XYZ file of N, CA and C in Angstrom:
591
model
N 22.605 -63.617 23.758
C 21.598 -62.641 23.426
C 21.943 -62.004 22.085
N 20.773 -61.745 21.560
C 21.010 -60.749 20.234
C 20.970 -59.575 19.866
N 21.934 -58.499 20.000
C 21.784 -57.123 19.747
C 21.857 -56.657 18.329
N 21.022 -55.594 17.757
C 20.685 -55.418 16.797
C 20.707 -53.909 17.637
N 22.154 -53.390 16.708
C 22.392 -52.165 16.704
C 21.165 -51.035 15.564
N 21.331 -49.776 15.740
C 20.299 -48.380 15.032
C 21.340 -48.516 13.560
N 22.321 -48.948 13.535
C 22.864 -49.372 12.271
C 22.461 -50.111 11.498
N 21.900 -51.335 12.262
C 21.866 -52.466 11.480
C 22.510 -53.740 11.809
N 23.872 -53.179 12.355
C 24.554 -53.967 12.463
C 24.237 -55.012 14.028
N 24.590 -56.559 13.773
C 23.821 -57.215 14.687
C 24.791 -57.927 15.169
N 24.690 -58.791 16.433
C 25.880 -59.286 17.064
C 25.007 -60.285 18.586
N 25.717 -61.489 18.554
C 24.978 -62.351 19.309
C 26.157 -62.417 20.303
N 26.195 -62.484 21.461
C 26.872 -62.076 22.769
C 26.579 -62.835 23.907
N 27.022 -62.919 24.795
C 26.889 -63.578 25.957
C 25.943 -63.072 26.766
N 25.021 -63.874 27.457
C 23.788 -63.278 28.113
C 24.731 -63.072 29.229
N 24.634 -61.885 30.373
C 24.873 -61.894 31.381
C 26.485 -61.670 31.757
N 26.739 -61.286 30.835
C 28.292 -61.249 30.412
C 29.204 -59.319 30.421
N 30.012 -59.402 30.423
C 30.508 -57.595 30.160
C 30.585 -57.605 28.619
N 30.385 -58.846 28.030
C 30.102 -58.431 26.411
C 29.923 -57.004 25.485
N 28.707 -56.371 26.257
C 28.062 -55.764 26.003
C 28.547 -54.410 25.980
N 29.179 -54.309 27.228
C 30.498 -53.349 27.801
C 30.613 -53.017 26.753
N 31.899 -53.977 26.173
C 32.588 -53.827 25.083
C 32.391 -53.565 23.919
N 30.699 -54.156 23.381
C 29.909 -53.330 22.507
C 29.888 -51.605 22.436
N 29.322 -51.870 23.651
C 28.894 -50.318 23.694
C 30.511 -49.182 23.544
N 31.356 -49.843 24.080
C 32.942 -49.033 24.213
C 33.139 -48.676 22.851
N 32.882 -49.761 22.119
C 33.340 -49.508 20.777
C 32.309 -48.960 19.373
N 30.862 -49.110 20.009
C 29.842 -48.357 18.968
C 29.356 -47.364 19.290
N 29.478 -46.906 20.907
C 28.954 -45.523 21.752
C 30.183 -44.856 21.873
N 30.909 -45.647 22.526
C 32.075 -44.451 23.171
C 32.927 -44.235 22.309
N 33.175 -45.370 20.942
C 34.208 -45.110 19.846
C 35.948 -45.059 20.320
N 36.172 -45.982 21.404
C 37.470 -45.876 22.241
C 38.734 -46.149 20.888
N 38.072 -46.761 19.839
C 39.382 -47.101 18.668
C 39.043 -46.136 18.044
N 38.575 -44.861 17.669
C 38.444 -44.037 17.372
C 38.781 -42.308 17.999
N 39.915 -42.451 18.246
C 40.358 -40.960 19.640
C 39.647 -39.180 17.922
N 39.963 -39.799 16.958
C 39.825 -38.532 16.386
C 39.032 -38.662 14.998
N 39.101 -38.228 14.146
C 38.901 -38.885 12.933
C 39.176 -39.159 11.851
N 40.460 -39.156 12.113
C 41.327 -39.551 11.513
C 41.312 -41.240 11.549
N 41.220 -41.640 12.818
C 40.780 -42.868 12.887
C 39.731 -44.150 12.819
N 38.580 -43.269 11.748
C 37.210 -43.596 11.353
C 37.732 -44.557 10.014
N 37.324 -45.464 10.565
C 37.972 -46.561 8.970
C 37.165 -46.107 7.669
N 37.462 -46.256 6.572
C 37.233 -46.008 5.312
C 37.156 -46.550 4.650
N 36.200 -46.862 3.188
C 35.940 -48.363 2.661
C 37.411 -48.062 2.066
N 38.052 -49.290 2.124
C 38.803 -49.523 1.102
C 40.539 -49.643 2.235
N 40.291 -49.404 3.280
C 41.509 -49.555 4.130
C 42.002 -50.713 4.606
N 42.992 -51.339 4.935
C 43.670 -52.319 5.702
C 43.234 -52.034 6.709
N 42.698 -52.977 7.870
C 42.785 -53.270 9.561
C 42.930 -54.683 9.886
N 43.851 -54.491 10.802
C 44.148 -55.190 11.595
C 43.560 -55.423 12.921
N 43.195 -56.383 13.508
C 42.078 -56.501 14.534
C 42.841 -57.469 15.734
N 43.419 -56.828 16.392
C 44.167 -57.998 17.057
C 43.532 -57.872 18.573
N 43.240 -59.037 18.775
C 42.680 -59.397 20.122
C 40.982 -59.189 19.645
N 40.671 -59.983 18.657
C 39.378 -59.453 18.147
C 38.052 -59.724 18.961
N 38.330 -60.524 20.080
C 37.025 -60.852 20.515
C 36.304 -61.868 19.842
N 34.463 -61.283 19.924
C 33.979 -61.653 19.468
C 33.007 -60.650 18.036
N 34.062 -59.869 18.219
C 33.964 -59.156 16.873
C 33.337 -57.751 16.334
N 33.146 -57.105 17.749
C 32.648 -56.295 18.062
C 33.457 -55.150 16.916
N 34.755 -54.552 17.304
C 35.533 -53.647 15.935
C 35.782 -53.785 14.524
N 35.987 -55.592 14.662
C 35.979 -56.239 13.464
C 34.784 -56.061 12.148
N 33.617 -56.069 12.946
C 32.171 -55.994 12.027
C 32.108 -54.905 11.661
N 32.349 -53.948 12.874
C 32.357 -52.112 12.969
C 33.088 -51.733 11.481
N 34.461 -52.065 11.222
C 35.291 -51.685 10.413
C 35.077 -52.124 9.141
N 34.574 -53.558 9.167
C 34.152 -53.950 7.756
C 32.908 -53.263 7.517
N 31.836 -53.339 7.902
C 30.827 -52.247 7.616
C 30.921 -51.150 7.178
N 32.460 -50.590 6.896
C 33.077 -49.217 6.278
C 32.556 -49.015 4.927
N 33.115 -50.246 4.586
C 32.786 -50.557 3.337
C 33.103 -51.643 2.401
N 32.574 -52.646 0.968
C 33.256 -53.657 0.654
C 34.922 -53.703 -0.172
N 35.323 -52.441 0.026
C 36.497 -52.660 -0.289
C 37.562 -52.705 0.542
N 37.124 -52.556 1.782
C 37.852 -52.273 3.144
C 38.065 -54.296 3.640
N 39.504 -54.308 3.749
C 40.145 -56.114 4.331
C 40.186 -55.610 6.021
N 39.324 -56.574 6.760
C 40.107 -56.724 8.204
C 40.655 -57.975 8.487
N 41.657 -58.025 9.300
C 42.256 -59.178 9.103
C 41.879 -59.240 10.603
N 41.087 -60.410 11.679
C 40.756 -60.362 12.636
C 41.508 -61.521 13.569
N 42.107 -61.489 14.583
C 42.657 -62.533 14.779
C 42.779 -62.556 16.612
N 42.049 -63.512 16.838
C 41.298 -64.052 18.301
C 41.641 -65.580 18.515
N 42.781 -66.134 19.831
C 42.214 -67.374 20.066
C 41.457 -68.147 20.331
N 40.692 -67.334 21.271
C 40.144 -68.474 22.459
C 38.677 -69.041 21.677
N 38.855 -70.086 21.575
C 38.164 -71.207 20.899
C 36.497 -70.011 20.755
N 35.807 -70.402 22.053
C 34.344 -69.670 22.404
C 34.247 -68.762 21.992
N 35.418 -67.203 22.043
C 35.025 -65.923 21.142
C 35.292 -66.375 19.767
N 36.072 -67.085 19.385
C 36.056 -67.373 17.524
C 34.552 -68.214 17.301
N 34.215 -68.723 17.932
C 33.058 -69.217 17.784
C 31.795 -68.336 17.418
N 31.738 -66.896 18.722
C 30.671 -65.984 18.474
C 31.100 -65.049 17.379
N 32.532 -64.853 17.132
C 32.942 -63.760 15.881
C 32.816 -64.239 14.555
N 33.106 -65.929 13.908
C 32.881 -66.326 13.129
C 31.150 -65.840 12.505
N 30.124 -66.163 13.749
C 28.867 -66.202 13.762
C 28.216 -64.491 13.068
N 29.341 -63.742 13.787
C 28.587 -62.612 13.364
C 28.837 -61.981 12.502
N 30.325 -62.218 12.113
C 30.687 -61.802 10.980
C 29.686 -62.564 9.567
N 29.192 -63.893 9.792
C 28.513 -64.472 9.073
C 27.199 -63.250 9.078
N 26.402 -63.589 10.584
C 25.195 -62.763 10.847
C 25.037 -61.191 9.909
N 26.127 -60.606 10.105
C 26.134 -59.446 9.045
C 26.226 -59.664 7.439
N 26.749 -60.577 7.363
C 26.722 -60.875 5.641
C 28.151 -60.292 4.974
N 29.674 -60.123 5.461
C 30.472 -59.603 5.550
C 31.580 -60.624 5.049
N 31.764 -60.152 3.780
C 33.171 -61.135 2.952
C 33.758 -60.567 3.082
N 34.869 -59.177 3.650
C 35.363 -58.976 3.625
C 36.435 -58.823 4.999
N 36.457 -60.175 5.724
C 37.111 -60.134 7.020
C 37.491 -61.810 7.181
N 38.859 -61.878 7.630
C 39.406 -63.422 7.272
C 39.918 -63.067 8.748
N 39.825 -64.070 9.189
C 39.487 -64.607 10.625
C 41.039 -65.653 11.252
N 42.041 -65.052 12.148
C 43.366 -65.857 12.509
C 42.721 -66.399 13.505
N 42.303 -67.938 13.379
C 41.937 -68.665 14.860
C 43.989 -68.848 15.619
N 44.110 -67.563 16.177
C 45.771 -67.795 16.661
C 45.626 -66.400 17.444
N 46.785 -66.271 18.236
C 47.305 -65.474 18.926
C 47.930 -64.342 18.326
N 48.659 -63.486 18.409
C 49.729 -62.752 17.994
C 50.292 -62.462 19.265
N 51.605 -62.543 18.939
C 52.807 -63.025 19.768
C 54.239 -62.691 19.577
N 55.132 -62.507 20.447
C 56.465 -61.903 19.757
C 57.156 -63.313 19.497
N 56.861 -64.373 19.038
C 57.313 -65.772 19.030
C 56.014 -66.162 17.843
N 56.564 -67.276 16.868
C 55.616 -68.087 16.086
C 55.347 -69.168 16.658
N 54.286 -70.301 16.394
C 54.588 -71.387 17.276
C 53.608 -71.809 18.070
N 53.305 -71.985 19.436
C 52.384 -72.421 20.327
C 52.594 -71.503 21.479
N 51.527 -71.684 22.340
C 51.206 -71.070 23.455
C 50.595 -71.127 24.464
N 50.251 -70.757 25.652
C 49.023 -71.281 26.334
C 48.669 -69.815 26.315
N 47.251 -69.948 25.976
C 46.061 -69.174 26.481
C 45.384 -69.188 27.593
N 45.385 -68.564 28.466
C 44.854 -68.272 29.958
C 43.614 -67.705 29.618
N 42.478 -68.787 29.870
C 41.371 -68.414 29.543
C 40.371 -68.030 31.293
N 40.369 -66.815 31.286
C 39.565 -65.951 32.359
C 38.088 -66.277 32.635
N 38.103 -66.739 34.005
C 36.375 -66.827 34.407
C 36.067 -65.394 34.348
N 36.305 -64.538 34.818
C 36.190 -63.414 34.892
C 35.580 -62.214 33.442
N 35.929 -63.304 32.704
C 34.924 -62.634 31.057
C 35.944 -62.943 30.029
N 35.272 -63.259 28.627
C 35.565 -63.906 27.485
C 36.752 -62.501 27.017
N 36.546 -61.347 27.825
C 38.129 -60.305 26.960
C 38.867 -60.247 27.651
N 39.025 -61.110 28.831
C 40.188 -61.392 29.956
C 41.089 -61.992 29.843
N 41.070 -62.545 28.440
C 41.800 -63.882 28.345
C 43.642 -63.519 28.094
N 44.725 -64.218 28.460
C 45.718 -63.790 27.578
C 46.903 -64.474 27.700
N 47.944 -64.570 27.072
C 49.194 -65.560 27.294
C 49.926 -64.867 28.070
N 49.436 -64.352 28.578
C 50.436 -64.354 30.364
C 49.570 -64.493 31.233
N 49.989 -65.313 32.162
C 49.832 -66.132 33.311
C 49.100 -65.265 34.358
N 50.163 -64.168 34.690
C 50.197 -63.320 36.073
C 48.513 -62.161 35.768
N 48.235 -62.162 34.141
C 46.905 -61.288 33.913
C 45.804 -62.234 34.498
N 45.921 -63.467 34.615
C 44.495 -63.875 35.592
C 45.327 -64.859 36.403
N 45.913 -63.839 37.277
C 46.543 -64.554 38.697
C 45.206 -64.725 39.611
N 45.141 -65.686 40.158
C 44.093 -65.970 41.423
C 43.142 -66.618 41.161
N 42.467 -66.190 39.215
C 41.399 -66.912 38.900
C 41.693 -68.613 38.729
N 40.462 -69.219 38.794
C 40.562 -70.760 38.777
C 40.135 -70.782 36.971
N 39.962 -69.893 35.986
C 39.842 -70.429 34.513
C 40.845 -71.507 34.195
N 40.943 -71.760 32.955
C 41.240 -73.294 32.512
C 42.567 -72.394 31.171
N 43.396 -72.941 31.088
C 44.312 -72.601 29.686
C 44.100 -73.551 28.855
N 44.619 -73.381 27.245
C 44.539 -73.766 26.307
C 45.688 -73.623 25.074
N 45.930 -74.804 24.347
C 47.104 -74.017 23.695
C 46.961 -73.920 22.113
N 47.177 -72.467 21.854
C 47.183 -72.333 20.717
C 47.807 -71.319 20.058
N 47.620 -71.614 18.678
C 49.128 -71.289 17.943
C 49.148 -70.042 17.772
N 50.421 -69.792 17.426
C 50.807 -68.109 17.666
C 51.509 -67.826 16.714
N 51.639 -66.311 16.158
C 52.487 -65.537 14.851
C 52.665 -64.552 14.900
N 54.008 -64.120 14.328
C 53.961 -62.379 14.599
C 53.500 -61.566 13.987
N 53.498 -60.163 14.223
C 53.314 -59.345 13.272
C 53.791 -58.975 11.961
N 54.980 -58.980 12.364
C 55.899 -59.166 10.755
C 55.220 -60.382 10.208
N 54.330 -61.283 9.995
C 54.262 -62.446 9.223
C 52.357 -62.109 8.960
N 51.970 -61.309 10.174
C 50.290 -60.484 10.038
C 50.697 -59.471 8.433
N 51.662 -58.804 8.847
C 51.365 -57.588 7.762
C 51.848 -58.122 6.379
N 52.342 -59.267 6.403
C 52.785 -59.670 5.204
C 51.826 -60.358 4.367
N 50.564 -61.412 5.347
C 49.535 -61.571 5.053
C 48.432 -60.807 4.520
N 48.760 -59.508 5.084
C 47.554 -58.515 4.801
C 48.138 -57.258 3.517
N 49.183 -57.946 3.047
C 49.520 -57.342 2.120
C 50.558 -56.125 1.768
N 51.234 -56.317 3.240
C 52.508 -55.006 3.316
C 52.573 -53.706 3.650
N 50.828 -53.204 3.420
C 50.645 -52.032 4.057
C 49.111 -52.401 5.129
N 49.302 -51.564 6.213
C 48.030 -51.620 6.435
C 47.590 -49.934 7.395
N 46.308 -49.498 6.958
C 45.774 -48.480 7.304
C 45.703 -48.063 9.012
N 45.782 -48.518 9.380
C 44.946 -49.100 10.942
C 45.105 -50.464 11.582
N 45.836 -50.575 12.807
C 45.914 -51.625 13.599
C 45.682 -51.329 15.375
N 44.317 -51.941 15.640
C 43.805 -52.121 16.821
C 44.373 -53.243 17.558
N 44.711 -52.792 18.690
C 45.399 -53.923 19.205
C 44.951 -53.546 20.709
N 44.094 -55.482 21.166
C 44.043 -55.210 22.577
C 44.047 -57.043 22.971
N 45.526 -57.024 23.455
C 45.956 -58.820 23.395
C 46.556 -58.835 25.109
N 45.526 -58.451 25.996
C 45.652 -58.338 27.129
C 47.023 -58.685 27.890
N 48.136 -57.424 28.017
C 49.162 -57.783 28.652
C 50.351 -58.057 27.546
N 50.226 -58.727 26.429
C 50.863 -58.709 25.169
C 51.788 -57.526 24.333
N 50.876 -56.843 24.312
C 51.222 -55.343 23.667
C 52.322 -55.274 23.148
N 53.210 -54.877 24.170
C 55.008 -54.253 24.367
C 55.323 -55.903 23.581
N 55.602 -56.863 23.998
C 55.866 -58.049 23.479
C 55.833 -57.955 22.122
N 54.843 -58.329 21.436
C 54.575 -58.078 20.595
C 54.696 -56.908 19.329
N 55.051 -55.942 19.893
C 55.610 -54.438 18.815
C 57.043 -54.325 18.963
N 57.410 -55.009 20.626
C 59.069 -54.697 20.494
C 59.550 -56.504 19.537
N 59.097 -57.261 19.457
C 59.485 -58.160 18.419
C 59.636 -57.442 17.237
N 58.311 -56.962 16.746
C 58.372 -56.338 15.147
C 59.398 -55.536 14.730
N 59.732 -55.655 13.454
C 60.984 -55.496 12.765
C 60.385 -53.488 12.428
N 61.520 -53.107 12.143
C 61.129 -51.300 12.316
C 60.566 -51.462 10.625
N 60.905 -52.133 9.695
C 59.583 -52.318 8.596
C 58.779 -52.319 8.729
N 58.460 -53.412 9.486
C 57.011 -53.606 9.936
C 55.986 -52.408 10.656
N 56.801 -51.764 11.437
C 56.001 -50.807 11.818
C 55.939 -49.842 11.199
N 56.865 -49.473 10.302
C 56.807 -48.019 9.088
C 55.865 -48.634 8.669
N 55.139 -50.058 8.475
C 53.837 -49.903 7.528
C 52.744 -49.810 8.092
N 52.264 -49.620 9.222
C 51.315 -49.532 9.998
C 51.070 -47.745 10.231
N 49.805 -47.722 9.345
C 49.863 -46.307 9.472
C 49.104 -45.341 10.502
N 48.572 -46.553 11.245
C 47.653 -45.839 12.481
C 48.080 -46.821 13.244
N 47.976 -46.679 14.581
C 47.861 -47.605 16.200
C 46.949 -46.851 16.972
N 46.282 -48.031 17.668
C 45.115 -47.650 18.488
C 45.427 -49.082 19.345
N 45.535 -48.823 20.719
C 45.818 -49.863 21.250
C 45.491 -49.447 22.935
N 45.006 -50.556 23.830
C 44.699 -51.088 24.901
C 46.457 -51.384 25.307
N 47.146 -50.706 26.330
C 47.713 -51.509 26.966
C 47.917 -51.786 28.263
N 48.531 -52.948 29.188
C 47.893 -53.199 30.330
C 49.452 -53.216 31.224
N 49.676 -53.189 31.442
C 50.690 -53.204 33.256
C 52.087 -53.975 32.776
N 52.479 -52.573 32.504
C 53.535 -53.404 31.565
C 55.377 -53.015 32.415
N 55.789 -53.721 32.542
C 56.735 -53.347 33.693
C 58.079 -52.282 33.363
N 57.682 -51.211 34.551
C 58.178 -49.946 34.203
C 57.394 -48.425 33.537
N 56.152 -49.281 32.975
C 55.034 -48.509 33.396
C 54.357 -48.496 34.484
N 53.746 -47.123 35.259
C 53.203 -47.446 36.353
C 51.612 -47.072 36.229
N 50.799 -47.419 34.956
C 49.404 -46.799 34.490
C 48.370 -47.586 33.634
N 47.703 -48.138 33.491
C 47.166 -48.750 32.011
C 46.038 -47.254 31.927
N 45.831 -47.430 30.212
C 45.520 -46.525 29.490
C 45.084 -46.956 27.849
N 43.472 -46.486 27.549
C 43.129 -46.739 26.365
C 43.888 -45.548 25.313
């Protein structure tokens, strides 16, 4: 289906899907946004990890054309609809990791969720029970993201279902002195007893 946000901004989605959910989380409820401090700005670094199908990604480049997101989603089908819309908007300013991010470079399996296209994730036990299908694909860290995106970056959204902790306790304490915002999804992480946007 095709939504055509009061912005402008437009986005083709899964009919029948929680797609939409996730639209709305992120253009109504503003969940990567707790203050405003965290309202992207033309001309900022973001990082888009676990991008979907591109729902924050478009959001953030729409800041403005001097603003880089660096968006980076495996699973084959959401790079498929994020490529599309990032096209659909008319948006050069967002380069697209068909890969994972991961506390390891390299390969992976992707646990791809019947249960909806933002379910997906490289751990196993996050779609325990479901019958979805895995897939493997390649993976990089953050230290090798921020180096790509140029050494500093403004803002990094991160929602890599179950990943999280993995992934930030790899990164080198450089790496994170350059990350000047976090906004992050994390999910059931052991020794926590809560998930929390």
């Amino acid at each position: 289906m095709l939504y055509v946000l009061r912005s402008g901004a437009a986005y083709r989605m899964q009919a029948g899907s929680h797609d939409i959910r996730i639209l709305n989380e992120i253009w109504l409820d503003r969940v990567y946004e707790p203050d405003v401090d965290f309202r992207v700005l033309d001309g900022w670094t973001v990082l888009d990890l676990g991008s979907h199908k591109g729902s924050f990604a478009v959001r953030a480049a729409l800041a403005g054309p001097r603003t880089r997101v660096y968006a980076v989603e495996p699973a084959p089908e959401n790079l498929r609809y994020l490529n599309a819309n990032i096209a659909r908007n008319r948006l050069e300013n967002v380069l697209v990791h068909a890969a994972a991010i991961s506390a390891e470079p390299g390969e992976a399996l992707l646990y791809v969720s019947s249960r909806g296209s933002g379910t997906n994730s490289l751990l196993r036990d996050r779609v325990k029970g479901d019958k979805g299908a895995s897939v493997t694909v390649p993976t990089f860290r953050l230290d090798d993201l921020i180096k790509t995106a140029g050494g500093q970056v403004d803002l990094m959204k991160m929602d890599v279902e179950g990943a999280e902790y993995a992934v930030l306790r790899a990164a080198s304490s450089e790496t994170l002195r350059r990350i000047h915002r976090i906004v992050l999804e994390y999910h059931g992480v052991t020794g926590l007893d809560a998930e929390a946007v």
